[in-house]
């Protein structure tokens, strides 16, 4: 990890990108912070001062389906009111220049897809999808935001299709993400505290497989010491600078 000026570090990253064929962008809640979506562990935190582990888990849901259903409705409402930010758009733009490019996100907010990213692996699910815990029937709630538990015609409780603590990640998404991380030339870790596993293995596998690891985060994290370059700052400000310099160097 070097402590040159931001410009030097961005040039270092762009030099690497120019000689690369395959890129992975691993993202967490921080990439959506500038869109107005609250992160988990920053000071502004959640809607209630409960820990995510207390709300984002199956037992909490079975104990209090009304509260957890209302919490997800509240978060879905925010996600419907916000827009992707320049960081999401810059990631979507960079994808166009690489035949092998994957966004591996821990976010459930759909903002990467809304910004135009094509190859997105959602390791923790997507808040727009819901399903009945009994018959597994899928439901799209669209613009209804139930403030208490909702039930399927079979009588089963309907839950969000997100990965709660203690739950397995979607196998195919995770497998594809691990494969991409093991074969990429450059891996970005953007807006994540990298404390939740197994998702946080992605940048570690990339580094272990010889990728150039770039962290973009205003604060230090558990993987900062692993990164080849740490760009300290907001992703909505930094990622567009990287793409701008990259396009300039390609004469675009
Ligand atoms: C699993 C989805 C086991 C729902 C989330 C005991 C029992 C079981 C498992 C465990 C256990 N103890 C530990 C574990 C493992 C556990 C875990 O890792 N716990 C941690 C807390 C220690 N993991 C699990 O339980 C996983 N499953 O292990 O299953 C198993 C194994 C085999 C068979 C069966 C079961 C499942 C984990 C998934 C949990 N679901 N969310 C929802 O969203 O509601 S996790 C939640 O935290 C988020 O989804 C997010 O994905 C995750 C990480 O948070 P971040 O995205 O990093 O956000 P955070 O707020 O932390 O950080 C934001 C960062 O952005 C900060 O660094 C900040 O500086 C930065 N930032 C702020 N502004 C900006 C910015 N960066 C850039 N620009 C800005 N503007
Ligand atoms: Zn059902």
Short mmCIF file of C-alpha atoms and ligand atoms in Angstrom, two decimals:
data_model
loop_
_atom_site.label_atom_id
_atom_site.label_comp_id
_atom_site.label_asym_id
_atom_site.label_seq_id
_atom_site.Cartn_x
_atom_site.Cartn_y
_atom_site.Cartn_z
CA UNK A 1 0.00 0.00 0.00
CA UNK A 2 1.54 3.33 -1.03
CA UNK A 3 0.80 6.83 0.17
CA UNK A 4 1.39 8.90 -3.02
CA UNK A 5 -1.08 11.56 -4.15
CA UNK A 6 -4.43 10.36 -5.45
CA UNK A 7 -3.45 11.21 -9.04
CA UNK A 8 -0.31 9.04 -8.91
CA UNK A 9 -2.31 6.17 -7.46
CA UNK A 10 -5.07 6.53 -10.06
CA UNK A 11 -2.41 6.46 -12.80
CA UNK A 12 -0.98 3.29 -11.27
CA UNK A 13 -4.43 1.67 -11.36
CA UNK A 14 -5.10 2.83 -14.94
CA UNK A 15 -1.70 1.46 -16.09
CA UNK A 16 -2.74 -1.91 -14.71
CA UNK A 17 -6.19 -1.73 -16.34
CA UNK A 18 -4.63 -0.92 -19.74
CA UNK A 19 -2.65 -4.18 -19.67
CA UNK A 20 -5.55 -6.27 -18.26
CA UNK A 21 -8.13 -8.55 -19.82
CA UNK A 22 -10.29 -9.43 -16.83
CA UNK A 23 -11.70 -7.24 -14.05
CA UNK A 24 -13.79 -7.92 -10.93
CA UNK A 25 -15.47 -5.12 -8.96
CA UNK A 26 -16.48 -6.35 -5.49
CA UNK A 27 -18.91 -3.92 -3.83
CA UNK A 28 -20.67 -3.36 -0.52
CA UNK A 29 -23.08 -0.86 0.99
CA UNK A 30 -20.59 2.02 0.66
CA UNK A 31 -21.00 2.12 -3.12
CA UNK A 32 -24.68 3.03 -2.57
CA UNK A 33 -24.05 5.46 0.31
CA UNK A 34 -23.89 8.49 -2.02
CA UNK A 35 -27.25 7.45 -3.46
CA UNK A 36 -28.69 7.89 0.01
CA UNK A 37 -28.96 4.21 0.97
CA UNK A 38 -27.78 3.82 4.61
CA UNK A 39 -24.84 1.45 5.13
CA UNK A 40 -24.78 -1.07 7.94
CA UNK A 41 -21.82 -0.26 10.10
CA UNK A 42 -21.28 3.44 9.52
CA UNK A 43 -22.38 5.91 12.17
CA UNK A 44 -25.70 6.84 10.45
CA UNK A 45 -26.40 3.10 10.50
CA UNK A 46 -29.78 1.57 10.19
CA UNK A 47 -33.34 2.72 10.49
CA UNK A 48 -33.49 1.20 14.03
CA UNK A 49 -30.45 0.97 16.28
CA UNK A 50 -30.69 -2.81 16.04
CA UNK A 51 -27.64 -4.66 14.69
CA UNK A 52 -28.09 -6.13 11.19
CA UNK A 53 -27.35 -9.54 12.70
CA UNK A 54 -30.46 -9.07 14.84
CA UNK A 55 -32.72 -8.11 11.94
CA UNK A 56 -31.17 -9.93 8.98
CA UNK A 57 -31.63 -13.44 10.31
CA UNK A 58 -34.25 -16.16 9.99
CA UNK A 59 -34.91 -16.56 13.73
CA UNK A 60 -35.60 -12.81 14.06
CA UNK A 61 -38.02 -13.16 11.15
CA UNK A 62 -39.84 -16.16 12.69
CA UNK A 63 -39.90 -14.45 16.10
CA UNK A 64 -41.17 -11.15 14.75
CA UNK A 65 -42.24 -11.36 11.09
CA UNK A 66 -44.07 -8.03 11.31
CA UNK A 67 -40.93 -6.09 12.38
CA UNK A 68 -38.61 -7.72 9.84
CA UNK A 69 -41.19 -7.36 7.04
CA UNK A 70 -41.59 -3.68 7.92
CA UNK A 71 -37.78 -3.20 8.00
CA UNK A 72 -37.42 -4.61 4.50
CA UNK A 73 -40.39 -2.58 3.22
CA UNK A 74 -38.73 0.53 4.66
CA UNK A 75 -35.43 -0.30 2.94
CA UNK A 76 -37.18 -1.17 -0.35
CA UNK A 77 -39.03 2.16 -0.23
CA UNK A 78 -35.68 4.01 0.13
CA UNK A 79 -34.21 1.99 -2.74
CA UNK A 80 -37.18 2.91 -4.94
CA UNK A 81 -36.71 6.60 -4.14
CA UNK A 82 -32.96 6.80 -4.82
CA UNK A 83 -30.95 6.78 -8.04
CA UNK A 84 -27.66 5.09 -8.90
CA UNK A 85 -24.77 7.48 -8.21
CA UNK A 86 -21.71 8.36 -10.40
CA UNK A 87 -19.84 5.44 -8.83
CA UNK A 88 -22.42 2.92 -10.09
CA UNK A 89 -22.43 4.53 -13.55
CA UNK A 90 -18.62 4.57 -13.77
CA UNK A 91 -18.48 0.86 -12.92
CA UNK A 92 -21.11 0.16 -15.60
CA UNK A 93 -19.11 2.22 -18.13
CA UNK A 94 -15.80 0.46 -17.41
CA UNK A 95 -17.48 -2.91 -18.09
CA UNK A 96 -17.82 -1.94 -21.77
CA UNK A 97 -14.04 -2.03 -22.28
CA UNK A 98 -13.41 -5.57 -21.02
CA UNK A 99 -14.49 -8.89 -22.47
CA UNK A 100 -14.31 -10.39 -18.98
CA UNK A 101 -15.82 -8.12 -16.34
CA UNK A 102 -17.91 -9.04 -13.26
CA UNK A 103 -19.58 -6.95 -10.59
CA UNK A 104 -19.76 -9.09 -7.42
CA UNK A 105 -22.04 -7.26 -5.02
CA UNK A 106 -23.12 -7.85 -1.44
CA UNK A 107 -25.84 -5.24 -1.95
CA UNK A 108 -29.48 -6.13 -2.46
CA UNK A 109 -30.52 -2.70 -3.80
CA UNK A 110 -30.54 -3.35 -7.58
CA UNK A 111 -28.58 -0.11 -8.18
CA UNK A 112 -25.77 -1.72 -10.23
CA UNK A 113 -28.33 -3.15 -12.66
CA UNK A 114 -30.23 0.18 -12.77
CA UNK A 115 -26.93 1.93 -13.64
CA UNK A 116 -26.47 -0.43 -16.61
CA UNK A 117 -24.07 -3.05 -15.24
CA UNK A 118 -24.65 -6.28 -17.18
CA UNK A 119 -22.66 -9.07 -15.49
CA UNK A 120 -23.72 -8.75 -11.84
CA UNK A 121 -23.44 -11.53 -9.25
CA UNK A 122 -25.64 -10.81 -6.20
CA UNK A 123 -24.10 -12.78 -3.34
CA UNK A 124 -26.71 -11.71 -0.80
CA UNK A 125 -29.83 -11.77 -2.96
CA UNK A 126 -32.10 -8.98 -4.12
CA UNK A 127 -34.72 -7.12 -2.10
CA UNK A 128 -37.09 -6.96 -5.11
CA UNK A 129 -37.56 -10.76 -5.00
CA UNK A 130 -39.65 -12.39 -2.26
CA UNK A 131 -40.78 -15.98 -1.76
CA UNK A 132 -43.08 -18.14 0.35
CA UNK A 133 -41.08 -20.12 2.93
CA UNK A 134 -43.47 -23.06 2.53
CA UNK A 135 -44.11 -23.56 -1.20
CA UNK A 136 -41.23 -21.31 -2.45
CA UNK A 137 -43.60 -19.40 -4.76
CA UNK A 138 -41.96 -16.12 -5.84
CA UNK A 139 -43.63 -12.73 -5.33
CA UNK A 140 -42.71 -9.30 -6.67
CA UNK A 141 -44.16 -6.74 -4.24
CA UNK A 142 -43.59 -3.83 -6.65
CA UNK A 143 -44.70 -0.63 -5.00
CA UNK A 144 -46.52 -2.13 -2.06
CA UNK A 145 -44.64 -1.87 1.24
CA UNK A 146 -46.35 -4.11 3.82
CA UNK A 147 -45.79 -3.01 7.42
CA UNK A 148 -46.60 -6.44 8.76
CA UNK A 149 -46.12 -10.07 7.78
CA UNK A 150 -47.69 -11.19 4.50
CA UNK A 151 -48.81 -14.71 3.67
CA UNK A 152 -48.94 -16.82 0.52
CA UNK A 153 -52.21 -18.38 -0.67
CA UNK A 154 -50.83 -21.66 0.74
CA UNK A 155 -50.65 -19.99 4.16
CA UNK A 156 -46.83 -19.77 4.25
CA UNK A 157 -44.99 -16.61 5.36
CA UNK A 158 -43.49 -14.54 2.52
CA UNK A 159 -39.86 -13.45 3.05
CA UNK A 160 -37.38 -11.34 1.09
CA UNK A 161 -35.06 -13.32 -1.21
CA UNK A 162 -31.96 -12.11 0.61
CA UNK A 163 -29.24 -14.11 2.39
CA UNK A 164 -29.61 -13.75 6.14
CA UNK A 165 -26.87 -14.44 8.69
CA UNK A 166 -26.38 -18.18 9.08
CA UNK A 167 -27.80 -18.83 5.60
CA UNK A 168 -25.98 -20.20 2.57
CA UNK A 169 -25.18 -17.90 -0.32
CA UNK A 170 -26.81 -18.74 -3.69
CA UNK A 171 -24.53 -21.50 -4.95
CA UNK A 172 -24.23 -20.58 -8.61
CA UNK A 173 -23.76 -16.84 -7.92
CA UNK A 174 -21.02 -17.58 -5.38
CA UNK A 175 -19.29 -20.19 -7.55
CA UNK A 176 -19.25 -17.83 -10.55
CA UNK A 177 -17.96 -14.99 -8.35
CA UNK A 178 -15.15 -17.13 -6.93
CA UNK A 179 -14.19 -18.28 -10.45
CA UNK A 180 -14.10 -14.67 -11.66
CA UNK A 181 -12.02 -13.60 -8.65
CA UNK A 182 -9.48 -16.37 -9.26
CA UNK A 183 -8.95 -15.45 -12.90
CA UNK A 184 -9.07 -11.65 -12.87
CA UNK A 185 -6.09 -9.35 -13.49
CA UNK A 186 -7.50 -6.44 -11.44
CA UNK A 187 -9.92 -6.68 -8.50
CA UNK A 188 -11.53 -3.59 -6.99
CA UNK A 189 -12.97 -3.75 -3.45
CA UNK A 190 -15.35 -0.79 -3.25
CA UNK A 191 -17.37 0.43 -0.26
CA UNK A 192 -17.19 -2.66 1.89
CA UNK A 193 -15.92 -3.22 5.39
CA UNK A 194 -15.02 -6.74 4.21
CA UNK A 195 -16.11 -8.31 7.51
CA UNK A 196 -18.92 -10.56 6.27
CA UNK A 197 -17.97 -14.01 5.03
CA UNK A 198 -17.86 -15.93 2.76
CA UNK A 199 -18.42 -12.85 0.49
CA UNK A 200 -15.30 -11.14 1.86
CA UNK A 201 -13.20 -14.03 0.49
CA UNK A 202 -13.62 -12.58 -3.02
CA UNK A 203 -10.87 -9.91 -2.82
CA UNK A 204 -8.69 -12.33 -0.84
CA UNK A 205 -8.99 -15.06 -3.51
CA UNK A 206 -8.26 -12.47 -6.18
CA UNK A 207 -5.07 -11.36 -4.43
CA UNK A 208 -4.02 -14.96 -3.77
CA UNK A 209 -4.46 -15.69 -7.48
CA UNK A 210 -2.14 -12.85 -8.46
CA UNK A 211 -4.63 -10.08 -9.18
CA UNK A 212 -3.79 -6.41 -8.61
CA UNK A 213 -6.06 -5.43 -5.68
CA UNK A 214 -7.41 -1.87 -5.44
CA UNK A 215 -9.46 -0.71 -2.45
CA UNK A 216 -11.74 2.34 -2.67
CA UNK A 217 -13.06 3.39 0.74
CA UNK A 218 -12.94 6.57 2.87
CA UNK A 219 -11.87 4.39 5.83
CA UNK A 220 -9.33 1.62 6.38
CA UNK A 221 -10.73 -1.92 6.42
CA UNK A 222 -9.59 -5.45 7.24
CA UNK A 223 -8.20 -5.88 3.72
CA UNK A 224 -6.49 -2.48 3.30
CA UNK A 225 -3.13 -4.05 4.16
CA UNK A 226 -3.68 -6.65 1.43
CA UNK A 227 -4.37 -4.06 -1.29
CA UNK A 228 -1.74 -3.02 -3.83
CA UNK A 229 -3.32 0.43 -3.94
CA UNK A 230 -5.74 2.04 -1.47
CA UNK A 231 -7.67 5.00 -2.88
CA UNK A 232 -8.98 6.72 0.23
CA UNK A 233 -12.25 8.46 -0.60
CA UNK A 234 -15.81 8.14 -1.83
CA UNK A 235 -16.50 5.72 -4.67
CA UNK A 236 -18.87 8.21 -6.35
CA UNK A 237 -15.93 10.60 -6.64
CA UNK A 238 -13.01 8.24 -7.22
CA UNK A 239 -14.36 5.63 -9.66
CA UNK A 240 -15.38 8.26 -12.25
CA UNK A 241 -11.80 9.68 -12.08
CA UNK A 242 -10.39 6.21 -12.85
CA UNK A 243 -12.71 5.71 -15.85
CA UNK A 244 -12.00 9.25 -17.14
CA UNK A 245 -8.22 8.70 -17.03
CA UNK A 246 -8.61 5.22 -18.55
CA UNK A 247 -10.62 6.60 -21.50
CA UNK A 248 -8.15 9.46 -21.96
CA UNK A 249 -5.23 7.03 -22.10
CA UNK A 250 -7.15 4.95 -24.67
CA UNK A 251 -7.64 8.10 -26.73
CA UNK A 252 -11.43 7.98 -26.32
C1 LIG B 1 -22.93 -18.17 6.39
C2 LIG B 1 -28.20 -9.38 3.37
C3 LIG B 1 -23.03 -20.31 7.25
C4 LIG B 1 -29.46 -9.04 4.01
C5 LIG B 1 -26.25 -9.60 4.79
C6 LIG B 1 -22.39 -17.70 13.23
C7 LIG B 1 -23.34 -18.48 12.57
C8 LIG B 1 -23.38 -18.55 11.17
C9 LIG B 1 -22.52 -17.78 10.44
C10 LIG B 1 -21.61 -16.97 11.11
C11 LIG B 1 -21.52 -16.93 12.49
N1 LIG B 1 -20.52 -16.04 12.84
C12 LIG B 1 -19.97 -15.54 11.73
C13 LIG B 1 -20.62 -16.10 10.69
C14 LIG B 1 -20.41 -15.83 9.34
C15 LIG B 1 -21.34 -14.68 8.99
C16 LIG B 1 -20.49 -13.46 9.13
O1 LIG B 1 -19.63 -13.25 8.29
N2 LIG B 1 -20.69 -12.67 10.21
C17 LIG B 1 -19.85 -11.50 10.39
C18 LIG B 1 -20.70 -10.31 10.85
C19 LIG B 1 -18.75 -11.84 11.41
N3 LIG B 1 -21.78 -14.91 7.63
C20 LIG B 1 -22.96 -15.49 7.40
O2 LIG B 1 -23.77 -15.78 8.25
C21 LIG B 1 -23.20 -15.83 5.94
N4 LIG B 1 -23.65 -17.18 5.85
O3 LIG B 1 -21.82 -18.05 6.84
O4 LIG B 1 -23.60 -19.32 6.42
C22 LIG B 1 -23.35 -21.58 6.65
C23 LIG B 1 -22.32 -22.33 6.10
C24 LIG B 1 -22.63 -23.56 5.58
C25 LIG B 1 -23.95 -24.01 5.59
C26 LIG B 1 -24.97 -23.21 6.12
C27 LIG B 1 -24.69 -21.97 6.65
C28 LIG B 1 -24.28 -14.93 5.36
C29 LIG B 1 -23.84 -13.48 5.43
C30 LIG B 1 -24.85 -12.62 4.67
C31 LIG B 1 -25.59 -11.77 5.65
N5 LIG B 1 -26.47 -10.88 4.93
N6 LIG B 1 -27.11 -8.82 4.14
C32 LIG B 1 -29.66 -7.56 4.07
O5 LIG B 1 -28.93 -6.78 3.42
O6 LIG B 1 -30.59 -7.20 4.79
S1 LIG B 1 -24.83 -8.94 5.41
C33 LIG B 1 -24.77 -7.24 5.41
O7 LIG B 1 -23.42 -6.87 5.75
C34 LIG B 1 -24.91 -6.59 4.05
O8 LIG B 1 -25.67 -7.28 3.15
C35 LIG B 1 -23.53 -6.52 3.49
O9 LIG B 1 -23.48 -7.46 2.48
C36 LIG B 1 -22.67 -7.01 4.58
C37 LIG B 1 -21.37 -6.32 4.64
O10 LIG B 1 -21.59 -4.98 4.87
P1 LIG B 1 -20.92 -3.92 3.85
O11 LIG B 1 -21.60 -4.05 2.56
O12 LIG B 1 -19.44 -4.07 3.87
O13 LIG B 1 -21.37 -2.59 4.53
P2 LIG B 1 -20.76 -1.95 5.84
O14 LIG B 1 -21.76 -0.98 6.35
O15 LIG B 1 -20.21 -3.01 6.74
O16 LIG B 1 -19.49 -1.14 5.29
C38 LIG B 1 -19.70 -0.06 4.42
C39 LIG B 1 -18.32 0.37 3.98
O17 LIG B 1 -18.46 1.42 3.02
C40 LIG B 1 -17.47 0.94 5.11
O18 LIG B 1 -16.16 0.39 5.03
C41 LIG B 1 -17.42 2.45 4.82
O19 LIG B 1 -16.19 3.02 5.18
C42 LIG B 1 -17.58 2.45 3.33
N7 LIG B 1 -18.16 3.67 2.76
C43 LIG B 1 -19.04 4.52 3.33
N8 LIG B 1 -19.35 5.50 2.44
C44 LIG B 1 -18.65 5.23 1.30
C45 LIG B 1 -17.91 4.06 1.49
N9 LIG B 1 -17.11 3.54 0.55
C46 LIG B 1 -17.04 4.18 -0.62
N10 LIG B 1 -17.73 5.32 -0.89
C47 LIG B 1 -18.54 5.86 0.04
N11 LIG B 1 -19.22 6.98 -0.23
ZN1 LIG B 2 -46.82 -20.72 -0.43
#
